[in-house]
PDB file of C-alpha atoms and ligand atoms in Angstrom:
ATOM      1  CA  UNK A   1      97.676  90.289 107.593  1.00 94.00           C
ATOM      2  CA  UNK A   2      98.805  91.150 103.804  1.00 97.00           C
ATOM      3  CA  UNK A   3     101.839  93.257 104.188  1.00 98.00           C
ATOM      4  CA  UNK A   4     103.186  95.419 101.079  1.00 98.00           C
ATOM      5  CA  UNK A   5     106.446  97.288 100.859  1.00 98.00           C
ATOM      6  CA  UNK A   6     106.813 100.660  99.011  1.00 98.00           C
ATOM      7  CA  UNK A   7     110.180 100.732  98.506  1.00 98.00           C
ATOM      8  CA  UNK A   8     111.938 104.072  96.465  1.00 97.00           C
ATOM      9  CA  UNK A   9     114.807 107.173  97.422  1.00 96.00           C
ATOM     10  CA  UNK A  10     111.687 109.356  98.211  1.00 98.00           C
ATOM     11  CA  UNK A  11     114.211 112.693  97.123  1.00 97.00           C
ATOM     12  CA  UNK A  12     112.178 113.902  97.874  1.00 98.00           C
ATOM     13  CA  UNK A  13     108.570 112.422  97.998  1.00 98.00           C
ATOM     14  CA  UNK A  14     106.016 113.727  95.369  1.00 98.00           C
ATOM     15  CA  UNK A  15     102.496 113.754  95.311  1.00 98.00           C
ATOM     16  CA  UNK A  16     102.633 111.215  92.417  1.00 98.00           C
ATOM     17  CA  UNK A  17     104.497 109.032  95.366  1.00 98.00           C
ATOM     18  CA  UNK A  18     101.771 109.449  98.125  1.00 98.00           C
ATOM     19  CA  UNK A  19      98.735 108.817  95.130  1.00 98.00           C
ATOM     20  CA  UNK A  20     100.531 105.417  94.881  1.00 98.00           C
ATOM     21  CA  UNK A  21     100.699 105.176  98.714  1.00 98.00           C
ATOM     22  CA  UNK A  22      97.153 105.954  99.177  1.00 98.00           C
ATOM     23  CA  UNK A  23      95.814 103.388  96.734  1.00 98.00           C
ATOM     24  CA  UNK A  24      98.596 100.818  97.969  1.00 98.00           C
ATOM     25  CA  UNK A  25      97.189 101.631 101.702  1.00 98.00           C
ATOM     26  CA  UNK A  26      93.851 101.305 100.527  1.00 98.00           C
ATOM     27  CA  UNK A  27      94.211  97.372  99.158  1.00 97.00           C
ATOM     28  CA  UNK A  28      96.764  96.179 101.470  1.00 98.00           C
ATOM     29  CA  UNK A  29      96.173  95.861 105.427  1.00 98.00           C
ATOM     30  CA  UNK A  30      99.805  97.167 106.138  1.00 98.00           C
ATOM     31  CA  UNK A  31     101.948  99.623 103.674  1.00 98.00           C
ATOM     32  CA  UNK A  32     105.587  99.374 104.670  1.00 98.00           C
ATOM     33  CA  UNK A  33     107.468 102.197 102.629  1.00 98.00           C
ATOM     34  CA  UNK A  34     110.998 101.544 103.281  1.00 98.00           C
ATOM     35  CA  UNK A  35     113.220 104.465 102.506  1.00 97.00           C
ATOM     36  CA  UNK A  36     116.402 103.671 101.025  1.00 95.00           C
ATOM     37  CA  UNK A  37     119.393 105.009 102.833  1.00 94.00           C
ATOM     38  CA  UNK A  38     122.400 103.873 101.486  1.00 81.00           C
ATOM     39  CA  UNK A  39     121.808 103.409  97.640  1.00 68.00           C
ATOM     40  CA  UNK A  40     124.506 104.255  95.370  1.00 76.00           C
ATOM     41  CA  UNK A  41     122.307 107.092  94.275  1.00 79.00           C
ATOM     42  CA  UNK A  42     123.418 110.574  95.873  1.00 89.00           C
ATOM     43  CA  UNK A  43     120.904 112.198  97.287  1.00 95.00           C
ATOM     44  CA  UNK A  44     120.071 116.436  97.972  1.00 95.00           C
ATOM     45  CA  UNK A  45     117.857 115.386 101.257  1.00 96.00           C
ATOM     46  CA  UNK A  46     119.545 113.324 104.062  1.00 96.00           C
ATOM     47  CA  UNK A  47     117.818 110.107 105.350  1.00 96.00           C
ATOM     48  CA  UNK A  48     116.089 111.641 107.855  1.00 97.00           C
ATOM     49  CA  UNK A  49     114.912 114.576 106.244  1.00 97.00           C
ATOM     50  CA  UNK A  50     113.403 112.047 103.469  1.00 98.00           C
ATOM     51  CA  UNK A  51     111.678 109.843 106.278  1.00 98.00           C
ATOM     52  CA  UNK A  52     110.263 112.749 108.231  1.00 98.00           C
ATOM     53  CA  UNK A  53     108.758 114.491 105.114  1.00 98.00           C
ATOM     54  CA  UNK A  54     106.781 111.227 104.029  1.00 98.00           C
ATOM     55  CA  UNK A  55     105.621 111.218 107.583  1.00 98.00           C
ATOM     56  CA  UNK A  56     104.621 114.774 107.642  1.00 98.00           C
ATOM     57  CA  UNK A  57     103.133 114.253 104.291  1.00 98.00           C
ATOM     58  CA  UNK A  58     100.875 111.257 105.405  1.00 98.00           C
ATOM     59  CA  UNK A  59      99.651 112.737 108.683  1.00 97.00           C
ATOM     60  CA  UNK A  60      98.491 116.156 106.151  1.00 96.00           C
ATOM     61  CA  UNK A  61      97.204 113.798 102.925  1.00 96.00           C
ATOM     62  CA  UNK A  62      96.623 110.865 104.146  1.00 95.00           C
ATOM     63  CA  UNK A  63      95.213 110.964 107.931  1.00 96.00           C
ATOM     64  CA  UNK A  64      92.498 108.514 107.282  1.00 96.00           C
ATOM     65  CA  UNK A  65      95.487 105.655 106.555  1.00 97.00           C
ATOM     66  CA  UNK A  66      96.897 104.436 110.108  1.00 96.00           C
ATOM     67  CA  UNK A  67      97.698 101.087 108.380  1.00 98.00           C
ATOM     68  CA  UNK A  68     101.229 103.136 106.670  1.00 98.00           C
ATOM     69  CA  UNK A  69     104.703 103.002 108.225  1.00 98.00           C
ATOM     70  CA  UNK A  70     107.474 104.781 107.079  1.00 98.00           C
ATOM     71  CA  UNK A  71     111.154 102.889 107.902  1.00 98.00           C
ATOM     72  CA  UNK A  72     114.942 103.389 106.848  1.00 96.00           C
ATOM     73  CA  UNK A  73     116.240 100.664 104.818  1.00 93.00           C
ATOM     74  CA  UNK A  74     119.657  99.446 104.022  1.00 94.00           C
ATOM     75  CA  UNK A  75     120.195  96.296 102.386  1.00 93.00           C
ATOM     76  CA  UNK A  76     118.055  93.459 100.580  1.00 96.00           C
ATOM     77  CA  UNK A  77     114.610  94.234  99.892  1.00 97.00           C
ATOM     78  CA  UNK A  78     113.696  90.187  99.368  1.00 97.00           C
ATOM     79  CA  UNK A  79     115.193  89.496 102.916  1.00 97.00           C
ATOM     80  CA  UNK A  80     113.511  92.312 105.133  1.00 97.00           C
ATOM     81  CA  UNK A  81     110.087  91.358 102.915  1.00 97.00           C
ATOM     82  CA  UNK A  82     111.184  88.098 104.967  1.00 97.00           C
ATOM     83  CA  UNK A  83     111.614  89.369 107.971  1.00 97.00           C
ATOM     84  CA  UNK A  84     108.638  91.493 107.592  1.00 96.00           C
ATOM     85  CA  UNK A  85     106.500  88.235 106.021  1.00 97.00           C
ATOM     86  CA  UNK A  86     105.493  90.954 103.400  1.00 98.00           C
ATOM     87  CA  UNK A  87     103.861  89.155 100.297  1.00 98.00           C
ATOM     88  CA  UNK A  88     103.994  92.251  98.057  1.00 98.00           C
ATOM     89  CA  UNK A  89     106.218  95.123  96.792  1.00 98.00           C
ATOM     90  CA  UNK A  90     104.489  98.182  95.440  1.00 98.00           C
ATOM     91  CA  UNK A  91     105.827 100.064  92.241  1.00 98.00           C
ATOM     92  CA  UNK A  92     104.477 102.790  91.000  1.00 96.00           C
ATOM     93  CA  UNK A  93     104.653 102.602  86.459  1.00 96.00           C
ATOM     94  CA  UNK A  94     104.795 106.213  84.784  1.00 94.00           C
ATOM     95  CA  UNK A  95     105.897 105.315  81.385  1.00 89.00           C
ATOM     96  CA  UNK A  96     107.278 102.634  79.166  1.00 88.00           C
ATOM     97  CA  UNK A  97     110.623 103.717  80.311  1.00 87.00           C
ATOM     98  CA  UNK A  98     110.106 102.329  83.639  1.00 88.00           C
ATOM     99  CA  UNK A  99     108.813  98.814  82.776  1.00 92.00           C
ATOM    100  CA  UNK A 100     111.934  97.650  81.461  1.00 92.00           C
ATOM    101  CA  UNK A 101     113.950  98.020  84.806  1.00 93.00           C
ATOM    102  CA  UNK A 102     110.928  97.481  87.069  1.00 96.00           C
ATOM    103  CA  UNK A 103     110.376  94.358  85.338  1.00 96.00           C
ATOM    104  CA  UNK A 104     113.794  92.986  86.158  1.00 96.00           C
ATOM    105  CA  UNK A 105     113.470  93.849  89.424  1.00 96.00           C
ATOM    106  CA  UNK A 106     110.468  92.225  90.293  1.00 97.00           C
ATOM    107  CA  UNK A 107     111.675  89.100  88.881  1.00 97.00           C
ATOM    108  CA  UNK A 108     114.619  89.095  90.719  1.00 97.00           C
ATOM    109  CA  UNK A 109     112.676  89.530  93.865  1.00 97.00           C
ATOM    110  CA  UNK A 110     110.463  86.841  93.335  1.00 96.00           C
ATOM    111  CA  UNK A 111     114.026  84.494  92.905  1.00 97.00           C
ATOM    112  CA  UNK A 112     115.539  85.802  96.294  1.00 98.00           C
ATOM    113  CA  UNK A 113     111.755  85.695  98.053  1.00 97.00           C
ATOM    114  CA  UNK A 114     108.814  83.644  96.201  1.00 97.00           C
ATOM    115  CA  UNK A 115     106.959  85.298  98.553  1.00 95.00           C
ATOM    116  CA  UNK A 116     107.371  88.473  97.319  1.00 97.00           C
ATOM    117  CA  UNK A 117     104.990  89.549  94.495  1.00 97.00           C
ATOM    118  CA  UNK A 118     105.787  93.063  92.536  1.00 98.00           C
ATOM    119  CA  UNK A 119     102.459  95.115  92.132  1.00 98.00           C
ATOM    120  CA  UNK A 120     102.420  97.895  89.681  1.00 97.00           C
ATOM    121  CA  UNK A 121     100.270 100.536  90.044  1.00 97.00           C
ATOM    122  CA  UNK A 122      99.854 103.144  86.915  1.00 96.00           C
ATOM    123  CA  UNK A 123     100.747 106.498  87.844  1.00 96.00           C
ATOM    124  CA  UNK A 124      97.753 108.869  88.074  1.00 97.00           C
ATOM    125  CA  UNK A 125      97.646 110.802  84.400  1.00 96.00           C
ATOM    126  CA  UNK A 126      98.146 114.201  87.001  1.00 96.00           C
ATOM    127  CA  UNK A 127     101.447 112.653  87.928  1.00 96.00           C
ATOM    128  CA  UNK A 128     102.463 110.573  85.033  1.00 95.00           C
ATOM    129  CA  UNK A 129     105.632 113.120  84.140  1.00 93.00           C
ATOM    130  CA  UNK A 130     106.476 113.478  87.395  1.00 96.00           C
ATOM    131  CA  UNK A 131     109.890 112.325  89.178  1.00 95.00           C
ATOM    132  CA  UNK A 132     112.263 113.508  92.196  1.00 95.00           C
ATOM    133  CA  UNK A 133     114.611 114.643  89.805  1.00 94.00           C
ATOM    134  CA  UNK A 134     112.569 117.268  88.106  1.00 96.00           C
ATOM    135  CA  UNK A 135     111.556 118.115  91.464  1.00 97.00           C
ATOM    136  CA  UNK A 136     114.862 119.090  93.051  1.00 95.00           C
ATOM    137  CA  UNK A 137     115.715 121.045  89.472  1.00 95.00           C
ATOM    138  CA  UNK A 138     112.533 123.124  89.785  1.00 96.00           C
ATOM    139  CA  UNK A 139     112.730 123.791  93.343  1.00 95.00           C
ATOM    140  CA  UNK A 140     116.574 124.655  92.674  1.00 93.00           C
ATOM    141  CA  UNK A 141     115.171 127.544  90.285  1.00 95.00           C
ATOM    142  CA  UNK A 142     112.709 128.574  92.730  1.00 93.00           C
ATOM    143  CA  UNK A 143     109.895 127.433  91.025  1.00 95.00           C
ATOM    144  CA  UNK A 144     106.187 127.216  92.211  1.00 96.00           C
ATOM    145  CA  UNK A 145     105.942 123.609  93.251  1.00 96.00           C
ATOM    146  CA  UNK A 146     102.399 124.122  94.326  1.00 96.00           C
ATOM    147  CA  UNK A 147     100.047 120.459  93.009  1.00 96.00           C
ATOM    148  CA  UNK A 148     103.561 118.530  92.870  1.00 97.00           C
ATOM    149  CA  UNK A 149     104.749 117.992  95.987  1.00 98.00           C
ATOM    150  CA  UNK A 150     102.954 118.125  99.639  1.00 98.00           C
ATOM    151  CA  UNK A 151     103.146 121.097 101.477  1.00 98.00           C
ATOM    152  CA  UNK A 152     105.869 119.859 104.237  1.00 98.00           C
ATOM    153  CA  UNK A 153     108.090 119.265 100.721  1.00 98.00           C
ATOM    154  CA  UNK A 154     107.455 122.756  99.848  1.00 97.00           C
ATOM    155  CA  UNK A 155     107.918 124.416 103.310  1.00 96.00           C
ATOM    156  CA  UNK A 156     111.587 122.282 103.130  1.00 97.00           C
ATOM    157  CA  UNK A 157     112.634 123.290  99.805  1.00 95.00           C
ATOM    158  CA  UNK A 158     111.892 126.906 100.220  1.00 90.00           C
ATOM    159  CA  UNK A 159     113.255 127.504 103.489  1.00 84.00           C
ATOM    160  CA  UNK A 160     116.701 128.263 102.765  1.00 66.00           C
ATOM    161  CA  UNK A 161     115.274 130.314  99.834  1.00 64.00           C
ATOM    162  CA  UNK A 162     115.838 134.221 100.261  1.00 53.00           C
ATOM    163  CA  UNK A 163     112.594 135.147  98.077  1.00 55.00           C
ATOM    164  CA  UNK A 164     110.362 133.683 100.291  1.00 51.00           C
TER     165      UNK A 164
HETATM  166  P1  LIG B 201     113.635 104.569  93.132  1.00 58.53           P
HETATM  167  O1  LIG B 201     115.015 105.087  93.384  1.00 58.53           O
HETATM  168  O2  LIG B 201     113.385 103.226  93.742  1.00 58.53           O
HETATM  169  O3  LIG B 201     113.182 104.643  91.707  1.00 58.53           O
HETATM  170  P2  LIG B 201     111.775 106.731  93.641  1.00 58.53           P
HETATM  171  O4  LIG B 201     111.639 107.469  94.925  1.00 58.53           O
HETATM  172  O5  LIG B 201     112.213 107.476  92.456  1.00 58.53           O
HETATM  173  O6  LIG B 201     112.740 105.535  93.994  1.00 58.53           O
HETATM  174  O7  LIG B 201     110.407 106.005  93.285  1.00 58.53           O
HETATM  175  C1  LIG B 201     109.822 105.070  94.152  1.00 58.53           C
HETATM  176  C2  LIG B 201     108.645 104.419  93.456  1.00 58.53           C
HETATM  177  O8  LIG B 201     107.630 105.384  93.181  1.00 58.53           O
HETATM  178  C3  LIG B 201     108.971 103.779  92.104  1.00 58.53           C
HETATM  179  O9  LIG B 201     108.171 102.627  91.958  1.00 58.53           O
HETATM  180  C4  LIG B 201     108.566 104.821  91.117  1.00 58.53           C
HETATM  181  O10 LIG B 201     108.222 104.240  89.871  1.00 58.53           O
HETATM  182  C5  LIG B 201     107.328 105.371  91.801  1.00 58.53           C
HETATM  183  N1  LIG B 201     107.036 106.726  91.356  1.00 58.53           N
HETATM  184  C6  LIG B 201     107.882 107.768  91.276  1.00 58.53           C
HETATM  185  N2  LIG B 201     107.251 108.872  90.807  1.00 58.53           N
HETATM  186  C7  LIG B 201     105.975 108.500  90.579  1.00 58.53           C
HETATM  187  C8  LIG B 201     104.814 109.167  90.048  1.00 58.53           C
HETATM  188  N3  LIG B 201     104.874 110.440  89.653  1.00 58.53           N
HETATM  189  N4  LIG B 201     103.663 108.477  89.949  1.00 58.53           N
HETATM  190  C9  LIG B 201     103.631 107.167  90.315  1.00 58.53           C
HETATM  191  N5  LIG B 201     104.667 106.474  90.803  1.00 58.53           N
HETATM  192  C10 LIG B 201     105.828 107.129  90.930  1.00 58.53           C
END
C-alpha cells in the first residue's frame, strides 16, 4: 500500500488545500494529512479546531475519498513517514516563491528518510493566489469567503461575527 503524507498548518484549510488533497487521494492508496500542532508558527485556530474542519471539509467535498486520514503531528516528518512506511510527501506549488523553500525541504527529507519522496502538485490556476494567511485577513474584515474556503471554514469564521 503507497502511503503519502500531506503535511501543512491547515489555518485554516482552503479549498486550494483540499484540490491538492483530492488529486493526492486520487493517485495514492492512503493520504495521511498530518496537521502540525506545535510549529513555531502561531496560529488563530487551535489544533483541534484545524483537524476537525479538514474532517468536516472531506466528509462535504470529498465523500467519495475513504482512503484520507486526518492526524495531529508534532515532531519529525521523515521519522513518522517511518513509522507510517509512507513513501511520499505531498506539497502543493503556487508560485515560484514556494519552490525555493519546498525544495530544501524535500531534500532534507529524503536525507533523514530515503524513503520519503516529495511530490509537488501545481496549485489549480482557481487557487494559485490563495494562502491561510489571506484567509484569516479577509475573514477578519468580514469578507465573503464564498469559492475559497469549504463551507464548515465559513460557518467557523463567521460565527462569532455579529453581521451574520
Ligand atoms: P505550511 O505551514 O506547511 O506551509 P500550509 O497549511 O500553509 O502549511 O500549506 C500546506 C501545503 O499546502 C503546502 O504544500 C502548501 O504549498 C500547500 N498549499 C497551500 N495553499 C495552497 C493552494 N492555494 N493551492 C495549492 N496548494 C496549496
Amino acid at each position: 500500500m503507497n502511503v503519502a503524507l500531506y503535511p501543512g498548518t491547515f489555518d485554516p484549510v482552503t479549498n486550494g488545500h483540499v484540490d491538492v488533497l483530492d488529486r493526492a487521494a486520487s493517485v495514492f492508496d492512503r493520504v495521511v494529512v498530518t496537521v502540525a500542532v506545535n510549529s513555531s508558527k502561531q496560529t488563530m485556530l487551535d489544533a483541534d479546531t484545524r483537524l476537525r474542519l479538514i474532517r468536516e471539509s472531506c466528509s462535504e467535498l470529498l465523500p467519495h475519498r475513504a482512503n484520507i486520514e486526518v492526524v495531529r503531528f508534532d515532531g519529525l516528518l521523515a521519522e513518522y513517514g517511518r513509522t507510517r512506511g509512507a513513501v511520499a510527501i505531498i506539497r502543493g506549488l503556487r508560485t515560484l516563491g514556494d519552490f525555493e523553500y519546498e525544495m530544501q525541504m524535500a531534500l532534507m527529507n529524503r536525507r533523514l528518510n530515503n524513503q520519503l519522496n516529495t511530490f509537488f502538485l501545481p496549485a489549480d490556476e482557481r487557487y494559485v493566489h490563495l494562502n491561510s494567511t489571506i484567509i484569516r485577513e479577509l475573514a477578519r474584515h468580514g469578507a465573503d469567503l464564498t469559492g475559497l474556503v469549504p463551507d464548515p471554514v465559513i460557518r467557523e469564521l463567521t460565527k462569532n461575527n455579529p453581521t451574520n
